[in-house]
Coordinates of C-alpha atoms and ligand atoms in Angstrom, one line a residue:
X86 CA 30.3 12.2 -0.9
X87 CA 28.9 13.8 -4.1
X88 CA 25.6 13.1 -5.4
X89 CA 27.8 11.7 -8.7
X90 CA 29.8 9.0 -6.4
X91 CA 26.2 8.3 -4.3
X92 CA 24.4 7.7 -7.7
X93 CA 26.8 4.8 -8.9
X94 CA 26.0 2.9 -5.4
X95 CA 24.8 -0.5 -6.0
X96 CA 22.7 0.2 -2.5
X97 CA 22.0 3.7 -0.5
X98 CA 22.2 4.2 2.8
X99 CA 19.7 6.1 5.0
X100 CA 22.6 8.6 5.1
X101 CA 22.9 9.1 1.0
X102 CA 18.6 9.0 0.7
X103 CA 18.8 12.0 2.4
X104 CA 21.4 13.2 0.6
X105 CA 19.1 13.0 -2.9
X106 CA 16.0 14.2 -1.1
X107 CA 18.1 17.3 -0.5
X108 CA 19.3 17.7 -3.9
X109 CA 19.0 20.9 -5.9
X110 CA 20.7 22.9 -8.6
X111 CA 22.6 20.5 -10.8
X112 CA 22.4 17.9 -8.4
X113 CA 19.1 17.5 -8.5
X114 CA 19.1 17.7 -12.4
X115 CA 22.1 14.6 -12.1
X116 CA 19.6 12.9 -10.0
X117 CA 16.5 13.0 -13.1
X118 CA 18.6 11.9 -14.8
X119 CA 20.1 9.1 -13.0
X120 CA 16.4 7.9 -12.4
X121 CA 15.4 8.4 -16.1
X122 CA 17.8 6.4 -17.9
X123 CA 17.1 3.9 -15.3
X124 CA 13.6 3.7 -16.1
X125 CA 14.2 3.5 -19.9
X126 CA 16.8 0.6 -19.4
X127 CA 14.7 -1.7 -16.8
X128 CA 10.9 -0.6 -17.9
X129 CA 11.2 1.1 -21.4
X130 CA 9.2 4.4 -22.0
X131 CA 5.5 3.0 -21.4
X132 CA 3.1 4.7 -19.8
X133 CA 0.5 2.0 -18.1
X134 CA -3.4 3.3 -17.6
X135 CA -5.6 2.8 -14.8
X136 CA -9.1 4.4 -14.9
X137 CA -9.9 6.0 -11.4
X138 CA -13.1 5.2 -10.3
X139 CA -14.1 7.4 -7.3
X140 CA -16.5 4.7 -5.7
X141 CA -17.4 6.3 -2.3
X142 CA -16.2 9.0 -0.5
X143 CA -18.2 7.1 3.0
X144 CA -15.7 6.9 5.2
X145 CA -15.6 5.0 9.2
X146 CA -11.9 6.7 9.2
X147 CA -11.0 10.2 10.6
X148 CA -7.2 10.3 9.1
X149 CA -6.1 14.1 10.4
X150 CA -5.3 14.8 6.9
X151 CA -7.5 13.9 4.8
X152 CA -11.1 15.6 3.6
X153 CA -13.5 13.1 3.3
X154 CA -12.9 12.0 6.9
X155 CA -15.7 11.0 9.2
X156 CA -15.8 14.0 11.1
X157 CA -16.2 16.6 8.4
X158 CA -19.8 17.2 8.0
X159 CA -19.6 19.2 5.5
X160 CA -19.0 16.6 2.7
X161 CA -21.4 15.8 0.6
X162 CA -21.6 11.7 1.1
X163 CA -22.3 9.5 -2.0
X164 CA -21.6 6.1 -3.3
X165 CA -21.7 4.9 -7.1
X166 CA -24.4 2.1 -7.4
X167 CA -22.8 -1.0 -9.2
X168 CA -24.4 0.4 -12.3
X169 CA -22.4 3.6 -12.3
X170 CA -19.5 1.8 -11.5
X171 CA -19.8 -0.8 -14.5
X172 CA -21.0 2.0 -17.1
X173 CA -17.4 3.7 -15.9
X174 CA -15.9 0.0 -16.3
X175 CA -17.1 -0.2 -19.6
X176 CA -16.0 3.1 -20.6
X177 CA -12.1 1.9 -19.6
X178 CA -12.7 -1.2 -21.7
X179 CA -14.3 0.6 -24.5
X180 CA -11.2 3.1 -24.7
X181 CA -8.3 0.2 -24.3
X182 CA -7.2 1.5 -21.2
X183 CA -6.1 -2.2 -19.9
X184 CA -6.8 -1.6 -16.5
X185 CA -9.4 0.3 -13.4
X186 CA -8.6 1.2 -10.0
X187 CA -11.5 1.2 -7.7
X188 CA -11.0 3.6 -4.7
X189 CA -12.9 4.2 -2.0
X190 CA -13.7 5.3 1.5
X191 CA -13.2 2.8 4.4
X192 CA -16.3 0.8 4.8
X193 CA -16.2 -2.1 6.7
X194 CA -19.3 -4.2 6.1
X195 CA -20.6 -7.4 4.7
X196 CA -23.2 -5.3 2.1
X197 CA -19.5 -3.2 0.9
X198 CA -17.8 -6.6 0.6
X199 CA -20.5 -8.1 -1.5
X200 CA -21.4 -5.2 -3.9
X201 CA -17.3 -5.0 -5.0
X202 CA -17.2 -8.5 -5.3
X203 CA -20.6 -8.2 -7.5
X204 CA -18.7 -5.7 -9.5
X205 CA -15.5 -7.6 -9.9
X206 CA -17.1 -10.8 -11.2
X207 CA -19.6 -8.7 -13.5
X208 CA -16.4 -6.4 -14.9
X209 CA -14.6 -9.5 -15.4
X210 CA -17.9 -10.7 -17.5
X211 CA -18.1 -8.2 -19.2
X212 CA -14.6 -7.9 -20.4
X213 CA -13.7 -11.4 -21.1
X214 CA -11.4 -10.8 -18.0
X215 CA -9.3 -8.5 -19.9
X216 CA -9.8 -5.2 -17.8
X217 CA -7.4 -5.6 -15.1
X218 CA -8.2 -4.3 -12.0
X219 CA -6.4 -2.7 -8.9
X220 CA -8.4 -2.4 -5.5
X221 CA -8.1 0.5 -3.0
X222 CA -10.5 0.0 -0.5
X223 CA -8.4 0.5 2.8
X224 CA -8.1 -2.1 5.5
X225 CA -10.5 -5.3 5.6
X226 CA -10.1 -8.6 6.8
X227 CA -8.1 -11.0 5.5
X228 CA -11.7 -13.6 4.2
X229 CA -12.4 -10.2 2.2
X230 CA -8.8 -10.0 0.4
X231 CA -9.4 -13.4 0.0
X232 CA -12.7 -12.8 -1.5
X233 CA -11.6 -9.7 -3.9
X234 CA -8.7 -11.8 -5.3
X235 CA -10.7 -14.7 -6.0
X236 CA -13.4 -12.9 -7.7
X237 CA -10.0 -11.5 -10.2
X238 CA -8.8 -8.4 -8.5
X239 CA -5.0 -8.7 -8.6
X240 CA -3.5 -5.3 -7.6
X241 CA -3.6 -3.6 -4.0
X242 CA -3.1 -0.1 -3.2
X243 CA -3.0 0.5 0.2
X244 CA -0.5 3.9 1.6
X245 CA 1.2 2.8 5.1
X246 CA 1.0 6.8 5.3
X247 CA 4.4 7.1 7.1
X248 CA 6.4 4.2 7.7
X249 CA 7.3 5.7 11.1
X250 CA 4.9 4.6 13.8
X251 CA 5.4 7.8 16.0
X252 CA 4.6 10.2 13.3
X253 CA 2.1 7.7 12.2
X254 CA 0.3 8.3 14.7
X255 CA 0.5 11.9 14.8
X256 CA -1.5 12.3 11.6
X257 CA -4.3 10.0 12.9
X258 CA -6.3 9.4 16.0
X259 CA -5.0 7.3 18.4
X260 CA -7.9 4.7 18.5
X261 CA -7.8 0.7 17.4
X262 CA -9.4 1.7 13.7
X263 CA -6.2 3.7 13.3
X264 CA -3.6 1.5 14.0
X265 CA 0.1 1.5 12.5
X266 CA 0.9 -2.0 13.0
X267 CA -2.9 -3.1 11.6
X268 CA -2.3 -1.3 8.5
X269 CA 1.6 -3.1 8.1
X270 CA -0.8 -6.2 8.9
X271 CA -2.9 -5.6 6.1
X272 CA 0.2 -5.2 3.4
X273 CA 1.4 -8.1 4.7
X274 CA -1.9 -10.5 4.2
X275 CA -2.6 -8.7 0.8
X276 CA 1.2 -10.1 -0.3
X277 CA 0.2 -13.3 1.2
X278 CA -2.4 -13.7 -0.8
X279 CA -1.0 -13.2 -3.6
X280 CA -1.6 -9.3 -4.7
X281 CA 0.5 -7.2 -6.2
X282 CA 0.9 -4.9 -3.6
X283 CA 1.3 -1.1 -3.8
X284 CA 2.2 1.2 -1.0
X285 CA 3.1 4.9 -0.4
X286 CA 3.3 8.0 1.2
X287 CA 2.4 11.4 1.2
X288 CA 5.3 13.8 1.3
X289 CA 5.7 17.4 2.9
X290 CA 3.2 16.1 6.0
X291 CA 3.6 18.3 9.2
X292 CA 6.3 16.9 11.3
X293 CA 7.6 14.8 8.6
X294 CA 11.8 15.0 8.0
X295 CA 13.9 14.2 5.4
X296 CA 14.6 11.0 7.6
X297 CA 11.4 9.9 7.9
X298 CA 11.2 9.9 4.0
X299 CA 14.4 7.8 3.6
X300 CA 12.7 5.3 6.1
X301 CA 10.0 5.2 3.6
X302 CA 12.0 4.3 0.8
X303 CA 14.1 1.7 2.9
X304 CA 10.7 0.9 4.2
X305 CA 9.1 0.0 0.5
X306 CA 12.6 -1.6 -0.7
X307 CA 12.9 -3.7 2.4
X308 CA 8.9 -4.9 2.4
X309 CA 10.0 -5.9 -1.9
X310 CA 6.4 -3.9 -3.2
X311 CA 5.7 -4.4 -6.6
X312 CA 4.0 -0.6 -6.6
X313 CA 4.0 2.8 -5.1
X314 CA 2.2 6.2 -5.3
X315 CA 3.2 8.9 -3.7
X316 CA 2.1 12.4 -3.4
X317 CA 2.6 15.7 -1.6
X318 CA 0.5 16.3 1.1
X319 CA -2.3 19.1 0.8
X320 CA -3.6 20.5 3.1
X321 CA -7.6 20.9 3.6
X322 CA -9.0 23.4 5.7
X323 CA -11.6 21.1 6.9
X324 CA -9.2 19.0 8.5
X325 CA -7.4 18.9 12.3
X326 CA -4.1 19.1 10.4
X327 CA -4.6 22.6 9.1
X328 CA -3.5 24.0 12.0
X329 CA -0.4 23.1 11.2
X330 CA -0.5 25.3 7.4
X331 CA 1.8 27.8 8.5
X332 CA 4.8 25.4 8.8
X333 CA 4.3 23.5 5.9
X334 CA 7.0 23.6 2.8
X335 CA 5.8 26.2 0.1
X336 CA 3.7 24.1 -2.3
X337 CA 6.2 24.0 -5.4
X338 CA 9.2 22.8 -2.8
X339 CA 6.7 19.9 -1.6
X340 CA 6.3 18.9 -5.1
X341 CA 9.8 18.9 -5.7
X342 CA 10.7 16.6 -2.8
X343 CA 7.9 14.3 -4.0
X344 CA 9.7 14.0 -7.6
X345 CA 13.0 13.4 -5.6
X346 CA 11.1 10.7 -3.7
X347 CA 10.3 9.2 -7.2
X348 CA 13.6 9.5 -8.8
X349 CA 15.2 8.1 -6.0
X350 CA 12.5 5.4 -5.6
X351 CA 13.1 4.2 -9.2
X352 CA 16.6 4.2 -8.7
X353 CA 16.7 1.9 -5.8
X354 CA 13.9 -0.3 -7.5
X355 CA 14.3 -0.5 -11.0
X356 CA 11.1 -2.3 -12.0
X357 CA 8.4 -1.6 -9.8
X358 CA 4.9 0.2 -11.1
X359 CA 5.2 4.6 -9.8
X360 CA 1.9 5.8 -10.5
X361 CA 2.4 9.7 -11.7
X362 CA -0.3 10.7 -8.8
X363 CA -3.2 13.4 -9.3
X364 CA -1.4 15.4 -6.3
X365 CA 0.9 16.5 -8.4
X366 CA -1.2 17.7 -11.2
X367 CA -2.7 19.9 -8.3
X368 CA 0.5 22.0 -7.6
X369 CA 1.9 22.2 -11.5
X370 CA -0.4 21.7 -14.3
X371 CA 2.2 18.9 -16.0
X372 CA 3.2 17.6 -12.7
X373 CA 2.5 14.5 -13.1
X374 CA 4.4 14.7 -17.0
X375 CA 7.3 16.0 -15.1
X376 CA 7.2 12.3 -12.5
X377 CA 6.9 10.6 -15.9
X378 CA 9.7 12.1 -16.8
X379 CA 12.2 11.0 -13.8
X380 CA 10.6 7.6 -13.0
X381 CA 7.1 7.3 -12.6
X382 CA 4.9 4.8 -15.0
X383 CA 1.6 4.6 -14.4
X384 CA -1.4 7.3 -14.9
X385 CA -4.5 7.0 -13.1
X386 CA -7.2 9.2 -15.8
X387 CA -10.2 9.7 -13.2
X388 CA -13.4 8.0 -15.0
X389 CA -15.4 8.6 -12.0
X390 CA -19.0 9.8 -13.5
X391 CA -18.2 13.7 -13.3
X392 CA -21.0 15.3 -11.2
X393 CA -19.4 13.3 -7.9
X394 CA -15.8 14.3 -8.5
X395 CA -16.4 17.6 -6.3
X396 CA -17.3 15.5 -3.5
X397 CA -14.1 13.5 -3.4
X398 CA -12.2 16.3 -2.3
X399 CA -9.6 14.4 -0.6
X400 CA -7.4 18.1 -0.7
X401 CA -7.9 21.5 -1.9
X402 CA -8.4 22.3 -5.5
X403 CA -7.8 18.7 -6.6
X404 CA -7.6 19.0 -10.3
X405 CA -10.2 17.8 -13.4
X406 CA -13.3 18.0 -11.0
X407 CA -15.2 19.5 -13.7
X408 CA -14.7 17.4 -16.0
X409 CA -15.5 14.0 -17.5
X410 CA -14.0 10.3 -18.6
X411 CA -14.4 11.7 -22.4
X412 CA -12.6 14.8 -21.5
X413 CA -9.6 12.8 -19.6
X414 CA -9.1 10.6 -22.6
X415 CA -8.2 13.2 -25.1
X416 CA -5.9 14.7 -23.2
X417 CA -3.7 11.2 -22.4
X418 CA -2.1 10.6 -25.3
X419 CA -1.4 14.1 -25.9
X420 CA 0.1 14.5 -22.4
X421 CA 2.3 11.2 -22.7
X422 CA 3.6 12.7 -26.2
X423 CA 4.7 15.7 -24.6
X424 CA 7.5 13.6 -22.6
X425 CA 8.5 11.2 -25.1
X426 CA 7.0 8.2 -23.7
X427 CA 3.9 6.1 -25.2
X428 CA 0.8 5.1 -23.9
X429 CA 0.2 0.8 -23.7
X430 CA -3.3 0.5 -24.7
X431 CA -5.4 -2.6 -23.9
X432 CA -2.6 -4.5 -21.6
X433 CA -2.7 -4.7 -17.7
X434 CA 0.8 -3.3 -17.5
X435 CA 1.8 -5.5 -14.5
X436 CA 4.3 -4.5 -12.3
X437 CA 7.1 -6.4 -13.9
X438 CA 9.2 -6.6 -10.1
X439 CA 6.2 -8.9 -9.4
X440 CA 6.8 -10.8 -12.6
X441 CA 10.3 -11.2 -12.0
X442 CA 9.5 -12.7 -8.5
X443 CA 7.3 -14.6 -9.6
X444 CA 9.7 -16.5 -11.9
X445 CA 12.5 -16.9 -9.1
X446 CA 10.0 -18.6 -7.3
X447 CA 9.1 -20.8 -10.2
X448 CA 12.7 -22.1 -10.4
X449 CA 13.6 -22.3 -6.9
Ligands
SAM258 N1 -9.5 4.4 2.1 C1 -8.5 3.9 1.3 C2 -7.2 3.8 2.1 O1 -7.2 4.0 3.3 O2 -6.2 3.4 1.5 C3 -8.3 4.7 0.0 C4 -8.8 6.1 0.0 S1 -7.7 7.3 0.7 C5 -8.7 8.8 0.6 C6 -6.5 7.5 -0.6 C7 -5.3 8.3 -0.2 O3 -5.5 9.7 -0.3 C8 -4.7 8.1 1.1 O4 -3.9 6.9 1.2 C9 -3.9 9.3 1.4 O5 -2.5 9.1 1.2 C10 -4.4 10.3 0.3 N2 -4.8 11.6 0.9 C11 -5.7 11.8 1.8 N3 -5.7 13.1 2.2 C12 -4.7 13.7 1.5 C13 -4.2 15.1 1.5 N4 -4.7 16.0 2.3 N5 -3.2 15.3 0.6 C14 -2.7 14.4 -0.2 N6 -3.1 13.1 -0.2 C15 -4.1 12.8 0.6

């Protein structure tokens, strides 16, 4: 089948994903532009701000991937005290930029639970409850979700990783703290409660195929999120999986899959939130312009106070380290510009799939 007849599908098949992941030439460029003019017709050209708040890079997990594991001693450990993170909070309100994310290592413990509800309620005070706020704090109990939500966060990141249990488990230990079906647990609870719920992957992982990938999409459209970032893997040489360097995909073809991933993605659902992630600004300069482009809708401007953004080094030469909030904002708008889209100031920019939900519901 051509990529023409696969693209006027009401539904792919596992069979025609990989097809599109494996796109190039002028199929890949039908593709784009598939996934752009579906964007503009279901979610319009507006570009939706989070501020990226780096809170800790402390971390209980050892993902074989990632650099601010457990294991690697040579990280320099810090956490933002709640002051740090409201003055960043305030900066986001300050600038109109609608809504924070709050990221962090994997921490685990009554004291972690209590300073991020202690920062919700006090961002929410300070705002008026207009800053909106999306959580990515890993895996926690189901009493903590409940906790976070309460206190007004209302988004979820959390990345199953691969969808695929076996090569799950290839890219972390095998221990009960790194569990496949805890994590699906976890998205599950967080859409219970009420969350919008954003998942992902990263793409061009050792041992990862083109069928794996189209699991993940399948994966994302079957579970109905409301978000998704995605991002090509990088490797860090402080990490088990840089062993496996040598039979990576060159850099610019991992980024190239990961903008299929998105095209395809927002093809196949229309009006969920794609964050344009940092990964990609780390391979091409306007990488994540380029996911705006085909798809994506949501930039994350890192906010986090500048002389920790070294230290969350989650891959190599992560981009903006150097930098700070003031220096992210006046390159936005700019940026946005440069691909014919606009940035929403001062709104929360909800995933409008969960808004549509949410009305069926209503009704029924
Ligand atoms: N602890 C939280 C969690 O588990 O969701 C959030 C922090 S975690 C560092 C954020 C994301 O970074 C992960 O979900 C993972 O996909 C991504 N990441 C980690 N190492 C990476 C690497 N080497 N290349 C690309 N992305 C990476």
């Amino acid at each position: 089948m051509s990529i023409h007849e696969i693209l006027e599908k009401p539904e792919f098949t596992k069979s025609d994903i990989v097809q599109l992941l494996s796109a190039s030439g002028e199929d890949e460029k039908l593709l784009f532009k598939h996934a752009a003019s579906v964007k503009e017709k279901s979610i319009g050209t507006t570009v939706y701000l989070r501020g990226l708040i780096e809170m800790s890079n402390v971390c209980a997990k050892d993902c074989l991937y990632c650099g601010i594991r457990k294991s690697n001693s040579r990280v320099n450990r810090y956490s933002l005290d709640e002051k740090e993170v409201m003055t960043a909070i305030e900066f986001a309100y300050k600038n109109r930029y609608g809504s924070v994310a709050i990221q962090s290592g994997e921490i685990n413990s009554p004291a972690f639970t209590d300073k991020i509800n202690q920062i919700l309620k006090a961002s929410k005070k300070l705002t008026n409850g207009e800053i909106g706020i999306t959580l990515s704090c890993g895996e926690q109990s189901e009493e903590t979700y409940r906790t976070w939500f309460e206190s007004g966060a209302h988004r979820y990141l959390l990345r199953i990783e691969s969808s695929t249990e076996e090569l799950y488990s290839k890219i972390h230990p095998n221990d009960n703290s790194h569990n496949f079906s805890r994590r699906l647990n976890a998205l599950r609870i967080l859409k219970e409660i009420g969350y919008q719920v954003g998942t992902g992957v990263m793409v061009g992982l050792p041992f990862q195929t083109l069928e794996h990938l189209a699991d993940d999409l399948l994966f994302m459209k079957d579970f109905d999120v409301d978000m998704c970032g995605m991002g090509p893997y990088i490797e860090h040489k402080d990490t088990p999986l840089y062993a496996y360097k040598d039979d990576l995909l060159p850099l610019n073809e991992r980024f190239k899959l990961t903008l299929r991933m998105i095209a395809t993605l927002r093809i196949m659902m229309k009006d969920i939130n794609i964050v344009a992630t940092t990964a990609l600004q780390t391979i091409d300069k306007i990488g994540r312009e380029k996911a705006i482009q085909i798809g994506a809708n949501i930039l994350m401007p890192n906010i986090t106070p500048g002389k920790y953004r070294d230290s969350y080094a989650l891959y190599e030469n992560k981009p903006c380290t150097d930098e700070n909030a003031d220096d992210c904002k006046n390159c936005i708008d700019v940026r946005v510009h440069l691909v014919n889209h606009q940035v929403g100031y001062a709104v929360w920019g909800d995933s409008q799939h969960f808004k549509r939900k949410q009305k069926i519901n209503k009704k029924s």
